[in-house]
PDB file of N, CA and C in Angstrom:
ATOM      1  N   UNK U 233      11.819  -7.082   6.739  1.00 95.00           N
ATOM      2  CA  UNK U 233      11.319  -6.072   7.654  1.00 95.00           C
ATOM      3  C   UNK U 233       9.981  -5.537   7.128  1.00 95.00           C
ATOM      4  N   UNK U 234       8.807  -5.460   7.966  1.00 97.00           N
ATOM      5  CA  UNK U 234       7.757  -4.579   7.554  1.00 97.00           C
ATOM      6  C   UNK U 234       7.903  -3.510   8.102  1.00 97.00           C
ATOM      7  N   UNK U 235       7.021  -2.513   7.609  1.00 97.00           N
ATOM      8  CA  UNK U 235       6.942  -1.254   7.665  1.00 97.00           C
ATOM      9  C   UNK U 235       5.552  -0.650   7.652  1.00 97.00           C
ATOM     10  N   UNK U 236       4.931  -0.096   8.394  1.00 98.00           N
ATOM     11  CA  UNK U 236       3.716   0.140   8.539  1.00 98.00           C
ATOM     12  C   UNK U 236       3.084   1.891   7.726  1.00 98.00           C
ATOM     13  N   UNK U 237       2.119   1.628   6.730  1.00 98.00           N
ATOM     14  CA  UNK U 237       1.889   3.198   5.783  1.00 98.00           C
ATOM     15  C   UNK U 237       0.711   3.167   6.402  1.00 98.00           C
ATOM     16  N   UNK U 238       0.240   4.590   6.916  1.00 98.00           N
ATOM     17  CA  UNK U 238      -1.285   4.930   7.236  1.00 98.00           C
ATOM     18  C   UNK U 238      -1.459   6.085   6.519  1.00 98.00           C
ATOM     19  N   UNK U 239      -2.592   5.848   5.741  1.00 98.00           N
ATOM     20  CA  UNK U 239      -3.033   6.525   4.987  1.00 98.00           C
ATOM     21  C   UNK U 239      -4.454   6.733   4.797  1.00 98.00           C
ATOM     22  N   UNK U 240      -5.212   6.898   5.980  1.00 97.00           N
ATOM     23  CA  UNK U 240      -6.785   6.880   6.179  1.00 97.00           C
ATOM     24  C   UNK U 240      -6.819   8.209   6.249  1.00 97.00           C
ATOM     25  N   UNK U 241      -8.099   8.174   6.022  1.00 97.00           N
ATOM     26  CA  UNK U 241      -8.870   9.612   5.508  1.00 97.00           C
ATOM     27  C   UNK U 241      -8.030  10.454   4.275  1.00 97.00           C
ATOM     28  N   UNK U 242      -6.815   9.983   3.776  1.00 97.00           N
ATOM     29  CA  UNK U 242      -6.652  10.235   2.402  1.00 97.00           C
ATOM     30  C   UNK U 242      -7.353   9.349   1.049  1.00 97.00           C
ATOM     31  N   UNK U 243      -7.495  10.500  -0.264  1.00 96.00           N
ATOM     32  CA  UNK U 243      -7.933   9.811  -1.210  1.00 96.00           C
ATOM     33  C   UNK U 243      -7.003  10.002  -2.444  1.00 96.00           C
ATOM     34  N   UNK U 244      -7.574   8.975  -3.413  1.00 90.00           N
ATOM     35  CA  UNK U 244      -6.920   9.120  -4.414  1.00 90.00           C
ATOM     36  C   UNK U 244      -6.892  10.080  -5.141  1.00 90.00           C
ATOM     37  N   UNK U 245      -5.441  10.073  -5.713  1.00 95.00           N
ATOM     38  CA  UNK U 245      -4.159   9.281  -5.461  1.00 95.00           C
ATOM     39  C   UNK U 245      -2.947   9.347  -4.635  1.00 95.00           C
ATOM     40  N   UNK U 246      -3.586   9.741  -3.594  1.00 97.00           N
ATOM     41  CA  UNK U 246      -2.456  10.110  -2.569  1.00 97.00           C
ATOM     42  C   UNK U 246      -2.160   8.741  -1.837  1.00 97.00           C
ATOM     43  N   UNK U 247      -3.235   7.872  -1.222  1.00 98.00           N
ATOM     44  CA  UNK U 247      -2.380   6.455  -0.545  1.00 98.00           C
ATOM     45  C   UNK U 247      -1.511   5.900  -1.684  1.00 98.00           C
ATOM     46  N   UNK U 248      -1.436   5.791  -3.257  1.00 98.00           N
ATOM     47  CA  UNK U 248      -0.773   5.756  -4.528  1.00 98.00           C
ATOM     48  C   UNK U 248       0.317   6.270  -3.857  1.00 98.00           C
ATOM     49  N   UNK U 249       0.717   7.594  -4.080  1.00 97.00           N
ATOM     50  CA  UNK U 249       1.573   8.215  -4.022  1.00 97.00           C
ATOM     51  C   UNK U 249       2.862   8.065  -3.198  1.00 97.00           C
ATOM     52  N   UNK U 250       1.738   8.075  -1.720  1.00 98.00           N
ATOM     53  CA  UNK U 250       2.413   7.462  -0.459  1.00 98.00           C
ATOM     54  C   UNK U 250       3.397   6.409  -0.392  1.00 98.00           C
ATOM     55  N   UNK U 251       2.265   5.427  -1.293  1.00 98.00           N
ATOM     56  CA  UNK U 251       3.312   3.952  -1.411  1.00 98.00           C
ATOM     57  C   UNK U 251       4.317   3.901  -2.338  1.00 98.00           C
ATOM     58  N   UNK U 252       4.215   4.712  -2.952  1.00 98.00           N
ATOM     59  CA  UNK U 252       5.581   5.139  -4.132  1.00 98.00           C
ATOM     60  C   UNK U 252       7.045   5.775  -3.558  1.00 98.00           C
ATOM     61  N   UNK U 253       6.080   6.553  -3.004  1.00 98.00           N
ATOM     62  CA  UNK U 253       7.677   7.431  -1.706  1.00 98.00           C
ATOM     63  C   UNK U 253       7.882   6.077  -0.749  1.00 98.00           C
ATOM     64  N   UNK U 254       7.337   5.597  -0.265  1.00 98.00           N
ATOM     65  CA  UNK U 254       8.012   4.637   1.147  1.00 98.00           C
ATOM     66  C   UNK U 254       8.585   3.529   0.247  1.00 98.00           C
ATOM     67  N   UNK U 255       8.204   2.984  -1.142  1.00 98.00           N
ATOM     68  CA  UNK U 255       8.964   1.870  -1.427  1.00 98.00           C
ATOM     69  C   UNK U 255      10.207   1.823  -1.548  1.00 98.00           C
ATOM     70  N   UNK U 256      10.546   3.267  -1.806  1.00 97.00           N
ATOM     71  CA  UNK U 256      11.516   3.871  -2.736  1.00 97.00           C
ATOM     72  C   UNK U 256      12.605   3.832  -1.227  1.00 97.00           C
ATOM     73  N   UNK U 257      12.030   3.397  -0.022  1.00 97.00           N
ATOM     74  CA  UNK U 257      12.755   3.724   1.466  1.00 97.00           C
ATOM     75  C   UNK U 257      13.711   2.044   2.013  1.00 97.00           C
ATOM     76  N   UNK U 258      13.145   1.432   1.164  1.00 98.00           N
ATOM     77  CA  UNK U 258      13.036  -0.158   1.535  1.00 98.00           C
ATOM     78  C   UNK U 258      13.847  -0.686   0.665  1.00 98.00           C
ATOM     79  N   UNK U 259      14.040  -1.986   1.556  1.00 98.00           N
ATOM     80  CA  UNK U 259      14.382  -3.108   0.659  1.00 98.00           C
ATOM     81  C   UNK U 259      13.794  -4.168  -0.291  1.00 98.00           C
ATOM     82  N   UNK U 260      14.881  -4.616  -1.345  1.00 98.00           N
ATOM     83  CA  UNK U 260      13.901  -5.562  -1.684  1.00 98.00           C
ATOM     84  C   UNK U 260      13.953  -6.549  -0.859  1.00 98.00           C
ATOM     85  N   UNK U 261      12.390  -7.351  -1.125  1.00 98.00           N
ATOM     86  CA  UNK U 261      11.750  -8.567   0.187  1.00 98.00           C
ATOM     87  C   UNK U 261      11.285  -7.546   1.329  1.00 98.00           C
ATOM     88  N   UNK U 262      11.505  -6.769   1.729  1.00 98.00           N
ATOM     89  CA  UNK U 262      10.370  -6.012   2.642  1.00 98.00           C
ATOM     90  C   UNK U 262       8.866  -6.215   2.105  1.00 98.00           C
ATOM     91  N   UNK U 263       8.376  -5.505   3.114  1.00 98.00           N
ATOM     92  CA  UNK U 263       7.164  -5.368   3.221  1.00 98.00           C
ATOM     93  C   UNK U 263       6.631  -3.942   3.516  1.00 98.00           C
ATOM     94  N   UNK U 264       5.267  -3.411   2.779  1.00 98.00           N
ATOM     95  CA  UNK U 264       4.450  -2.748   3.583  1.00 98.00           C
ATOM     96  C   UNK U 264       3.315  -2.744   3.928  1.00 98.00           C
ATOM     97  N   UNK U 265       2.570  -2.354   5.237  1.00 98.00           N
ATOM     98  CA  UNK U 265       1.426  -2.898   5.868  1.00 98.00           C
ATOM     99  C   UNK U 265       1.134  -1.440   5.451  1.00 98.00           C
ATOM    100  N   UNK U 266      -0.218  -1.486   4.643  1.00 98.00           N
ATOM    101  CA  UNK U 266      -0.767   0.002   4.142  1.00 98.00           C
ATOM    102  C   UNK U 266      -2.359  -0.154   4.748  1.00 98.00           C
ATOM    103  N   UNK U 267      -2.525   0.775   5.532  1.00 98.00           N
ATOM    104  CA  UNK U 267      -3.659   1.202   6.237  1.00 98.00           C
ATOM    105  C   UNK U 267      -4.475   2.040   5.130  1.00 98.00           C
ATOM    106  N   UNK U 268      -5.775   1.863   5.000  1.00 98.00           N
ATOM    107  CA  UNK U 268      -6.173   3.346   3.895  1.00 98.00           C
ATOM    108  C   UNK U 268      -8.054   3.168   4.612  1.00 98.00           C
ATOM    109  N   UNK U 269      -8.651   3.823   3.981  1.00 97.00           N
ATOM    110  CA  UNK U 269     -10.679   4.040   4.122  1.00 97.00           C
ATOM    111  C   UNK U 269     -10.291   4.232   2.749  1.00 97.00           C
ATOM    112  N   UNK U 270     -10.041   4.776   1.892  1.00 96.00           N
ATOM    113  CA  UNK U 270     -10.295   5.137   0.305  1.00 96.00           C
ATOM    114  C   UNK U 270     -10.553   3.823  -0.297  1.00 96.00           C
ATOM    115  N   UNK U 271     -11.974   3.165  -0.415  1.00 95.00           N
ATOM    116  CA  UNK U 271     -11.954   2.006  -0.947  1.00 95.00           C
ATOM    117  C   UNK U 271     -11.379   1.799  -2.469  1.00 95.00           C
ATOM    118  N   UNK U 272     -11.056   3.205  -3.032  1.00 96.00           N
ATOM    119  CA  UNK U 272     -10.479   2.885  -4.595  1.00 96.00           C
ATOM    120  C   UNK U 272      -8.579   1.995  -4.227  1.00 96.00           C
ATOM    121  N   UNK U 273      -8.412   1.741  -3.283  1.00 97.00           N
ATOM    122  CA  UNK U 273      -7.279   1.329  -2.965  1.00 97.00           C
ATOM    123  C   UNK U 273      -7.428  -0.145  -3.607  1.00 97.00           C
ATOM    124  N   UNK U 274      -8.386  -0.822  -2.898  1.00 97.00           N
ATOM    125  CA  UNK U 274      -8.672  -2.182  -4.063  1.00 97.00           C
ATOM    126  C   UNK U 274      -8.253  -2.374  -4.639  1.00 97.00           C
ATOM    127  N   UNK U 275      -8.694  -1.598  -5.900  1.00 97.00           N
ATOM    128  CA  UNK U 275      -7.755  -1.576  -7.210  1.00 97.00           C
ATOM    129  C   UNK U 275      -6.778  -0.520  -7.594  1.00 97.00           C
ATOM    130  N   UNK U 276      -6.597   0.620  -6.888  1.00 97.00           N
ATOM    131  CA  UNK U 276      -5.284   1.431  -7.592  1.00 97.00           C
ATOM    132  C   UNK U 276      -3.881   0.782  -6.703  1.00 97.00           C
ATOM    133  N   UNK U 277      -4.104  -0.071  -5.743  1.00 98.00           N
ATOM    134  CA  UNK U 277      -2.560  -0.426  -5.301  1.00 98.00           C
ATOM    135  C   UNK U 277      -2.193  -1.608  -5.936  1.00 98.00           C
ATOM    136  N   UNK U 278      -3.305  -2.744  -6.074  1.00 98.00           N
ATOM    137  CA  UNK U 278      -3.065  -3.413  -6.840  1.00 98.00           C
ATOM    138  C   UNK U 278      -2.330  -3.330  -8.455  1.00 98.00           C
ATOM    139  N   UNK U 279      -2.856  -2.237  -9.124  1.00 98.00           N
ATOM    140  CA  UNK U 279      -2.574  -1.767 -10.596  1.00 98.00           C
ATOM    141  C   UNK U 279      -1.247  -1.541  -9.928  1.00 98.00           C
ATOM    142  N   UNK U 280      -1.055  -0.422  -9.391  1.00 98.00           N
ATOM    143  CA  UNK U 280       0.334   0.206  -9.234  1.00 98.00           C
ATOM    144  C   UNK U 280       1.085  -1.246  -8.934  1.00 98.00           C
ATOM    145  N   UNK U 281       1.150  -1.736  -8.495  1.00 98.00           N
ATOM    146  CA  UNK U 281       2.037  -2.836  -8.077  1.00 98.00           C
ATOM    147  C   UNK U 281       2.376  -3.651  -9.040  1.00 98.00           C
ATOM    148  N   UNK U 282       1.534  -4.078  -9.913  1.00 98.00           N
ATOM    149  CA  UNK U 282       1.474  -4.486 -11.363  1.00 98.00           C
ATOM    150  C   UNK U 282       2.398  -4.074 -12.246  1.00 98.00           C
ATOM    151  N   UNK U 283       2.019  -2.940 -12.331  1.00 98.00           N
ATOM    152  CA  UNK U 283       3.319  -1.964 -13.370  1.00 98.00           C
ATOM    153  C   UNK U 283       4.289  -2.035 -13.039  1.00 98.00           C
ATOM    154  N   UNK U 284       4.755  -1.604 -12.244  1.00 98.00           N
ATOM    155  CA  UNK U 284       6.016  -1.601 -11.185  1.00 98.00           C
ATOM    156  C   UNK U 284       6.622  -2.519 -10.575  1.00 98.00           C
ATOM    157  N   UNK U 285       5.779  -3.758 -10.660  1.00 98.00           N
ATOM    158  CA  UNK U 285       6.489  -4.669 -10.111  1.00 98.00           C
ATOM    159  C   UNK U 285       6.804  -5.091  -8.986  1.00 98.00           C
ATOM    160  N   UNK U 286       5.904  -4.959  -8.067  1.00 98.00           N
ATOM    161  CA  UNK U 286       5.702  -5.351  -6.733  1.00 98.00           C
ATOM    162  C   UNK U 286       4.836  -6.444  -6.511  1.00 98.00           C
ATOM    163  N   UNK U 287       4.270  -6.984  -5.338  1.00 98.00           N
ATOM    164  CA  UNK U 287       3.597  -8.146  -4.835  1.00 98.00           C
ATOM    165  C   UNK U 287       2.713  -7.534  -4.242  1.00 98.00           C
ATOM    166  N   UNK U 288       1.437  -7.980  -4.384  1.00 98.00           N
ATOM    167  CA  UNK U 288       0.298  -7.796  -2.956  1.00 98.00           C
ATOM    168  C   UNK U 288       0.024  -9.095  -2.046  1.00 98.00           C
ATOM    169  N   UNK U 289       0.197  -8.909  -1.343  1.00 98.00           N
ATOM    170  CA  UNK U 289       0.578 -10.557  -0.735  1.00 98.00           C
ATOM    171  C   UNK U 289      -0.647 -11.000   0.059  1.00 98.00           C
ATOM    172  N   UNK U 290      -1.232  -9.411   0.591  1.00 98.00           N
ATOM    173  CA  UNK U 290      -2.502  -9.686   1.519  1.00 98.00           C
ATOM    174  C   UNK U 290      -3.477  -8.494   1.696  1.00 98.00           C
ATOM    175  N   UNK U 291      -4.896  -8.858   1.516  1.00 97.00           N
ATOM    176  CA  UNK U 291      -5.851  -7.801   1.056  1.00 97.00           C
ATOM    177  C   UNK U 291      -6.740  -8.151   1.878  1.00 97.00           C
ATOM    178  N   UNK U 292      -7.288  -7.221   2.814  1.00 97.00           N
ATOM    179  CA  UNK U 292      -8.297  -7.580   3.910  1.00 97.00           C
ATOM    180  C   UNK U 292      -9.173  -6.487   4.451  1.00 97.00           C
ATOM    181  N   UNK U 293     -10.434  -6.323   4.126  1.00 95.00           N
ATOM    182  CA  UNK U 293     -11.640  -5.153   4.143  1.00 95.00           C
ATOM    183  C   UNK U 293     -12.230  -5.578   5.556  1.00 95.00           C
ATOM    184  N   UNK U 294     -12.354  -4.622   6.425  1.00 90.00           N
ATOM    185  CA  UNK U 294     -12.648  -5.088   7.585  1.00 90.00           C
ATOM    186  C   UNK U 294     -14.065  -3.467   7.370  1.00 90.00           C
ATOM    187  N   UNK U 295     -14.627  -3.527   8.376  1.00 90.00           N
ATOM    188  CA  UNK U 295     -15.730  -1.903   8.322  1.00 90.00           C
ATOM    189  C   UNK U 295     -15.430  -1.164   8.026  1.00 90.00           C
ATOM    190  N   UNK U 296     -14.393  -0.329   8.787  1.00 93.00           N
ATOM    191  CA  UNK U 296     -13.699   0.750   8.854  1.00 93.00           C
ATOM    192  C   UNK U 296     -12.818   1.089   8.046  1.00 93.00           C
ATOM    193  N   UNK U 297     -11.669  -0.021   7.718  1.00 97.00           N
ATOM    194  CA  UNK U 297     -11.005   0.207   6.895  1.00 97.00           C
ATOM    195  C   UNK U 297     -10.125  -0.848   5.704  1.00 97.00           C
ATOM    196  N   UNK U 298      -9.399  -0.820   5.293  1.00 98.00           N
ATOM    197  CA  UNK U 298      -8.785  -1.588   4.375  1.00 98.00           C
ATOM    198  C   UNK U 298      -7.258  -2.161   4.370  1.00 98.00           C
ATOM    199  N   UNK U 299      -6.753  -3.012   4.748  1.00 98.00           N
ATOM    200  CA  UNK U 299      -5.442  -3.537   5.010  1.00 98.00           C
ATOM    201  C   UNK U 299      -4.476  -4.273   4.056  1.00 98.00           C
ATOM    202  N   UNK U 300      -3.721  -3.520   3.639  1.00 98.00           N
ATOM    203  CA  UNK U 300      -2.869  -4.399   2.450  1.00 98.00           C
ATOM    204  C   UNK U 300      -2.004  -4.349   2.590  1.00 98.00           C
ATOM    205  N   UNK U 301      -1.240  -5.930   2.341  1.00 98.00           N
ATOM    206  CA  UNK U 301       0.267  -6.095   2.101  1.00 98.00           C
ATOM    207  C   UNK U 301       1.233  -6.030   1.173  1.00 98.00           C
ATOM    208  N   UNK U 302       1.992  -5.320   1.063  1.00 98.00           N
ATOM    209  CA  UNK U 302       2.661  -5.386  -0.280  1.00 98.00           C
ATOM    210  C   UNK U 302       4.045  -5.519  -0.303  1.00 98.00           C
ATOM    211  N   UNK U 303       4.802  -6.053  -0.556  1.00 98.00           N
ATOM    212  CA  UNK U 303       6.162  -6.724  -1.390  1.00 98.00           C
ATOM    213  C   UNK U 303       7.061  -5.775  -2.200  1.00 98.00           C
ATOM    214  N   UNK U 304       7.946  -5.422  -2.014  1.00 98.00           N
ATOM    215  CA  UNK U 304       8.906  -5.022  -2.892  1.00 98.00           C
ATOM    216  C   UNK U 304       9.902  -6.080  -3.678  1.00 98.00           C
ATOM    217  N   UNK U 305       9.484  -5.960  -4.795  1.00 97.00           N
ATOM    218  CA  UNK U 305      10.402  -7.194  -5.574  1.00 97.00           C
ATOM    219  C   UNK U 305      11.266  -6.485  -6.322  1.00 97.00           C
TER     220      UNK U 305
END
């Protein structure tokens, strides 16, 4: 199941944060589709996912904003 996080016009470390509370909602093998503009997302969801142990499965910078997939493992 995906699950869709919007988190635009927040900054860090709150889309962080965000994705910490909703993982914690899911299963493992879900998904979440995380919406953000905070270009530090790049790299702080990536890190976080790292530590913790999740997947980024899909990372995609469009103008406006920033689209990432992430994995609960």
């Amino acid at each position: 199941m995906q699950t869709n996080l919007d988190v635009k016009r927040l900054l860090c470390p709150m889309p962080v944060i965000r994705l910490g509370e909703m993982i914690e909602k899911i299963e493992i093998g879900d998904t979440i589709q995380i919406i953000a503009t905070d270009p530090g997302v790049l790299h702080d969801i990536p890190a976080w996912c790292k530590v913790h142990g999740h997947k980024v499965l899909a990372c995609d910078e469009k103008t406006d904003e920033i689209v990432l997939l992430v994995e609960k493992i």
